[in-house]
PDB file of C-alpha atoms in Angstrom:
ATOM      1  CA  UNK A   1     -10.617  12.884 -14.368  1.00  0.00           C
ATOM      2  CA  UNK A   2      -8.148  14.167 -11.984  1.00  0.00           C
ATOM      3  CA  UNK A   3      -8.111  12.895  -8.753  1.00  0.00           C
ATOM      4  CA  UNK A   4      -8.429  15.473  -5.522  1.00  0.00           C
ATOM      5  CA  UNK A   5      -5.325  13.969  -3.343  1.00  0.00           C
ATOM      6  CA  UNK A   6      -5.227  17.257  -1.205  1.00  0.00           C
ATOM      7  CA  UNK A   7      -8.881  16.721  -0.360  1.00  0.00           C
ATOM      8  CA  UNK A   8      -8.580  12.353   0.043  1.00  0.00           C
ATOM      9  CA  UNK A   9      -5.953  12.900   2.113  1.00  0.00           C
ATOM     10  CA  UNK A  10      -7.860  15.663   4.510  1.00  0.00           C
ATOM     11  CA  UNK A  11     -10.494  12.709   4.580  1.00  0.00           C
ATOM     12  CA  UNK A  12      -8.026  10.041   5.159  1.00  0.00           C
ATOM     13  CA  UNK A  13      -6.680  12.039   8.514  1.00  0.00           C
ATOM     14  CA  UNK A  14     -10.122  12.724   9.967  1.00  0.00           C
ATOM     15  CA  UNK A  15     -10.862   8.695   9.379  1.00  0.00           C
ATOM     16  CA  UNK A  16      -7.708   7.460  11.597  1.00  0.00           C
ATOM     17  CA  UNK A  17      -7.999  10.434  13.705  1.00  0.00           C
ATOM     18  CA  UNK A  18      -8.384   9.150  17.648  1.00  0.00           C
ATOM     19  CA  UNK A  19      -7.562   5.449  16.458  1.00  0.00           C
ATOM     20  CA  UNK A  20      -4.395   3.881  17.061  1.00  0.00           C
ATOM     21  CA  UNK A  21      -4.889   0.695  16.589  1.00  0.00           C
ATOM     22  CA  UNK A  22      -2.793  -0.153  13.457  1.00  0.00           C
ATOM     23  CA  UNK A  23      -4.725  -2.881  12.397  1.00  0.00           C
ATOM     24  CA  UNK A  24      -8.063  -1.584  12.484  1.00  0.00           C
ATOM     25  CA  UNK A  25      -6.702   1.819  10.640  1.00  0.00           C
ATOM     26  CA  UNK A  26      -5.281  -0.475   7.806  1.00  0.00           C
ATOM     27  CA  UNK A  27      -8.349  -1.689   7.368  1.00  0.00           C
ATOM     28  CA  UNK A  28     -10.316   1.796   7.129  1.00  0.00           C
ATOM     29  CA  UNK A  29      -7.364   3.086   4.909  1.00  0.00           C
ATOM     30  CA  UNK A  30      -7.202   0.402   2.487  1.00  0.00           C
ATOM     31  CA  UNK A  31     -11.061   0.664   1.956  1.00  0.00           C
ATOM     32  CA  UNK A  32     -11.238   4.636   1.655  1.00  0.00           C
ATOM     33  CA  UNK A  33      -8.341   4.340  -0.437  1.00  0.00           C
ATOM     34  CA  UNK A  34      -9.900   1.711  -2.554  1.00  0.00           C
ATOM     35  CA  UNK A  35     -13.087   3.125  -3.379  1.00  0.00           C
ATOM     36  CA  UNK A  36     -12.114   6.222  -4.041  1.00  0.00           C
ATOM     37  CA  UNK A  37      -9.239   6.011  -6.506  1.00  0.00           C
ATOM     38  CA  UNK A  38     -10.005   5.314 -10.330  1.00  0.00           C
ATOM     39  CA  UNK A  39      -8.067   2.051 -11.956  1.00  0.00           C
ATOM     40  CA  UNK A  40      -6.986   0.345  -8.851  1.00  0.00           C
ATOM     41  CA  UNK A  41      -7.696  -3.435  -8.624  1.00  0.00           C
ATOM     42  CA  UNK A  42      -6.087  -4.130  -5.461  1.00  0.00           C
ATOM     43  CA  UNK A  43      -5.059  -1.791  -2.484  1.00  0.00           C
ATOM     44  CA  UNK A  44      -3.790  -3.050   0.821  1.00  0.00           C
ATOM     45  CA  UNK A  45      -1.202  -3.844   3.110  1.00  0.00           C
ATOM     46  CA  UNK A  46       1.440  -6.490   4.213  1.00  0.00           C
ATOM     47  CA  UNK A  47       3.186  -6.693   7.439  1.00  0.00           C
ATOM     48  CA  UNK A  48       6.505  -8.011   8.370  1.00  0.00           C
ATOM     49  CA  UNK A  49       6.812 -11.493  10.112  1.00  0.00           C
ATOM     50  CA  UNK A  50      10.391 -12.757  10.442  1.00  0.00           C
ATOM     51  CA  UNK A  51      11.434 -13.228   6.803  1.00  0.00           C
ATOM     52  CA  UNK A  52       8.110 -12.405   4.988  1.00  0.00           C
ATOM     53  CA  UNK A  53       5.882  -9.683   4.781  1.00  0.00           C
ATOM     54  CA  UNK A  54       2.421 -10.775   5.647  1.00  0.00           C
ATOM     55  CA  UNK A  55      -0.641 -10.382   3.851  1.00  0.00           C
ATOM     56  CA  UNK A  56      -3.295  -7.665   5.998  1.00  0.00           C
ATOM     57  CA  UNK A  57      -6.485  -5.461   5.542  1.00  0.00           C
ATOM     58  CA  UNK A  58      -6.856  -5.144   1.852  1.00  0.00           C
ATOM     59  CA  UNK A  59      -9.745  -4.705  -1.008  1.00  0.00           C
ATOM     60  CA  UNK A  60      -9.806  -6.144  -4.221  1.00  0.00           C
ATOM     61  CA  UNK A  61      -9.763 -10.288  -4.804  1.00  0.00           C
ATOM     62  CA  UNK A  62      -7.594 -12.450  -2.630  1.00  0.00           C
ATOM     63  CA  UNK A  63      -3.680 -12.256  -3.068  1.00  0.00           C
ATOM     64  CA  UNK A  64      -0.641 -14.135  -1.849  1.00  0.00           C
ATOM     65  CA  UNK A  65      -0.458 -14.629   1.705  1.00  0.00           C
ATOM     66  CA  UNK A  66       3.299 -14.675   2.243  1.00  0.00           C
ATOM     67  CA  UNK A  67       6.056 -12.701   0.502  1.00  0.00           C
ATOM     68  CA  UNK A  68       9.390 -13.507   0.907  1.00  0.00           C
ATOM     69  CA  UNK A  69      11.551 -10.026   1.795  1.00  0.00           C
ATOM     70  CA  UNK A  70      13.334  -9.277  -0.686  1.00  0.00           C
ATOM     71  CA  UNK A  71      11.496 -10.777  -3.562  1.00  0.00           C
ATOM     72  CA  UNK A  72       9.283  -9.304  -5.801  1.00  0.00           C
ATOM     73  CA  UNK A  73       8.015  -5.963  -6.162  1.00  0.00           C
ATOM     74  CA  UNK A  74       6.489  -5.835  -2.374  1.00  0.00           C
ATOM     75  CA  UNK A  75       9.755  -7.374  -1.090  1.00  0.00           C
ATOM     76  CA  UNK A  76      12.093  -5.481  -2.993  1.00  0.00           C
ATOM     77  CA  UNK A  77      10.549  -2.134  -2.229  1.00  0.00           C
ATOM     78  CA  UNK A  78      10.628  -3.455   1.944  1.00  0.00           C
ATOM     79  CA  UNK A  79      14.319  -4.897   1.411  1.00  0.00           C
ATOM     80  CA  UNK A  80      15.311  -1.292   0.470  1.00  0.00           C
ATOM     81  CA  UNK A  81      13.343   0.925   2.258  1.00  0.00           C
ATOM     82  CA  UNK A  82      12.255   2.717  -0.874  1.00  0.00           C
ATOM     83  CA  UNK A  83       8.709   3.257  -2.950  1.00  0.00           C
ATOM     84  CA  UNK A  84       8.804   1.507  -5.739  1.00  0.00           C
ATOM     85  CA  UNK A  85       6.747   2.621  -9.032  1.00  0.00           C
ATOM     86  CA  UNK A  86       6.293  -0.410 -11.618  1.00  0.00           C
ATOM     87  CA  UNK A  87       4.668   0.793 -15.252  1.00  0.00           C
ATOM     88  CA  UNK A  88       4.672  -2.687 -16.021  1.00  0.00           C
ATOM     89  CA  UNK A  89       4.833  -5.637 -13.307  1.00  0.00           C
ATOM     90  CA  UNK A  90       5.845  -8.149 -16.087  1.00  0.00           C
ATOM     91  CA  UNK A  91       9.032  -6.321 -16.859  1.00  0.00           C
ATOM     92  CA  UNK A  92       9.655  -6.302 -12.986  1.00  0.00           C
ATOM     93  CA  UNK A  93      12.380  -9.071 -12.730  1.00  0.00           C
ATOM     94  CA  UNK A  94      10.990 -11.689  -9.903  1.00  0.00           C
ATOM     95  CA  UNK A  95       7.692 -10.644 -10.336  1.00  0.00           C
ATOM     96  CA  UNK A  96       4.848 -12.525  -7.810  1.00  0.00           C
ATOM     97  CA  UNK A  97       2.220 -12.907  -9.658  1.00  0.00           C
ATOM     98  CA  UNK A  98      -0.861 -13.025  -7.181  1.00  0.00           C
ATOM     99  CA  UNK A  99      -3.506 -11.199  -9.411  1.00  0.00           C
ATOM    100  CA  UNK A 100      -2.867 -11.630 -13.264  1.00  0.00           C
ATOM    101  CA  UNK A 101      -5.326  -8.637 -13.868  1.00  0.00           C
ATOM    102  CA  UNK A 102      -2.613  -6.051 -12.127  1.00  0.00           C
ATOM    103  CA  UNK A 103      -0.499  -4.728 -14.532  1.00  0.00           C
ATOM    104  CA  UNK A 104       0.933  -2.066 -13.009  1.00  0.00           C
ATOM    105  CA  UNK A 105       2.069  -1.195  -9.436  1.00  0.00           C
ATOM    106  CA  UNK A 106       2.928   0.982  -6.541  1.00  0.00           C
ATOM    107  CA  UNK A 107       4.718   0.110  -3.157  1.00  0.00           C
ATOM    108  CA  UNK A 108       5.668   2.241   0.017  1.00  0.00           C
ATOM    109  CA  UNK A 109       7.301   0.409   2.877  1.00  0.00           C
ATOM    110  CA  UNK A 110       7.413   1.601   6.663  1.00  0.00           C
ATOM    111  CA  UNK A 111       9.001   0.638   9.452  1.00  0.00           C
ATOM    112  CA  UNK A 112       7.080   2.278  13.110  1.00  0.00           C
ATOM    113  CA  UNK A 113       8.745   0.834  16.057  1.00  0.00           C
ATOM    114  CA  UNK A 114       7.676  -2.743  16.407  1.00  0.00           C
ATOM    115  CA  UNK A 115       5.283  -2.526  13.189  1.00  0.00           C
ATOM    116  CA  UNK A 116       6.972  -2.859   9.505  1.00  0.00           C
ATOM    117  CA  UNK A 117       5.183  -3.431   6.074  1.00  0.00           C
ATOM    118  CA  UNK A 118       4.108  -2.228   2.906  1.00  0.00           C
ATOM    119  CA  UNK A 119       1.149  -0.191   1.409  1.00  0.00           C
ATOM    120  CA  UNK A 120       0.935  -2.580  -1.523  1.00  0.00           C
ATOM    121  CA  UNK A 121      -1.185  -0.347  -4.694  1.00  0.00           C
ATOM    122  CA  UNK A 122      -2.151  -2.459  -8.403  1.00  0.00           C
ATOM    123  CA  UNK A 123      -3.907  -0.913 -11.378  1.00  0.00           C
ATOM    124  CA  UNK A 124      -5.185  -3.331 -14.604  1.00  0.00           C
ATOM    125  CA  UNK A 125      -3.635  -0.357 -16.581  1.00  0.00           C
ATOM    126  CA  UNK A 126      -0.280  -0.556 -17.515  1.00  0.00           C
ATOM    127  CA  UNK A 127       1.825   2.663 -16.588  1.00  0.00           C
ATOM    128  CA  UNK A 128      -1.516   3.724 -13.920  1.00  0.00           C
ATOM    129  CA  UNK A 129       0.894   5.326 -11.769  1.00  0.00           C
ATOM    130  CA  UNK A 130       3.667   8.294 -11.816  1.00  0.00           C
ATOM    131  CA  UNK A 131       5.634  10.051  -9.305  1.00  0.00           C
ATOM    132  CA  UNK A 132       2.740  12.468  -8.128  1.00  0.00           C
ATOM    133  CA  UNK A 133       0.734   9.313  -7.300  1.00  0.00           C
ATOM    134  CA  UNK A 134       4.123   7.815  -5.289  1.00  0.00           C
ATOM    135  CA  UNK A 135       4.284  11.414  -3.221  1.00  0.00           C
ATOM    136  CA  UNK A 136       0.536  10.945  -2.758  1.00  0.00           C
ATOM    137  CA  UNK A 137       0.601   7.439  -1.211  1.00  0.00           C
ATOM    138  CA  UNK A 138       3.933   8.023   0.698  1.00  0.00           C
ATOM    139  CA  UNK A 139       1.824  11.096   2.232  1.00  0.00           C
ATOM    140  CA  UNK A 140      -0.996   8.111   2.911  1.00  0.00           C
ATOM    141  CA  UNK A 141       2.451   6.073   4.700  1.00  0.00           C
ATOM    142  CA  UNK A 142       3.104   9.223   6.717  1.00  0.00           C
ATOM    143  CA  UNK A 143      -0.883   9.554   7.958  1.00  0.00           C
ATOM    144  CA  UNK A 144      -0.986   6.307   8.734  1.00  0.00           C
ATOM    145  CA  UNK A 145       2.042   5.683  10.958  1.00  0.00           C
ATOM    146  CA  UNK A 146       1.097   9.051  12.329  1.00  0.00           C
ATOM    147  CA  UNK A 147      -2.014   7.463  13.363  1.00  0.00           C
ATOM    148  CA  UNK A 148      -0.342   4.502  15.515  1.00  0.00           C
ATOM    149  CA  UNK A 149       0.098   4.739  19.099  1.00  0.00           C
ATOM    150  CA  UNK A 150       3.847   5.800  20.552  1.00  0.00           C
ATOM    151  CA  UNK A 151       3.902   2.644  22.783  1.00  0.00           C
TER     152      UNK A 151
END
């Protein structure tokens, strides 16, 4: 089954829409998000605290609560400012293994002035995500910090 992201991500703007509190439109985001996409074990977000990233609003079972930057696929994708799409987090070199059920992984870091993180996707299914799934969530990256207030 083919997954509407045109239409998800209509829904995801009117959800945020008038909010701009980022915490409290992480948490709406990682739900929607969550229980609407097929094969995803864990969805959430981590925010940048000094040297870490932070875990935040997230579904799925409890993860790591600290990540160093720099380290692992979440840290690695913040470190360099770039999405990173894993087929297979066991080949990933530096791995953090905080759910031994994901298998495969997606990460889009963001920087909005004083607010910095990670949209932090995992799938039990190896190779669950491709490039059109990377646009799609970067697209989710772009809603959200469009969301957040300019203060």
């Amino acid at each position: 089954m083919k997954t509407d992201y045109p239409l998800l991500l209509q829904q995801l703007t009117a959800l945020v829409k008038g909010e701009q509190d980022f915490l409290a439109n992480a948490a709406n985001l990682s739900s929607f998000l969550y229980h609407n996409l097929a094969a995803v074990n864990w969805l959430g977000f981590y925010f940048q605290q000094g040297e870490d990233l932070v875990l935040g609003p997230f579904h799925g079972q409890p993860a790591c609560t600290r990540l160093p930057i720099g380290q692992g696929v979440c840290g690695t994708a913040f470190a360099d400012q770039k999405t990173l799409t894993v087929a297979d987090v066991s080949k990933f070199t530096g791995h953090i293994y905080c759910d031994s059920a994901s298998q495969s992984e997606v990460v889009v870091p963001f920087k909005h002035h004083k607010i910095a993180g990670v949209l932090d996707v995992d799938s039990p299914e190896l190779n669950r995500f491709n490039a059109a799934d990377a646009a799609f969530f970067e697209r989710v990256v772009d809603i959200y910090i469009d969301s957040m207030a300019t203060d």
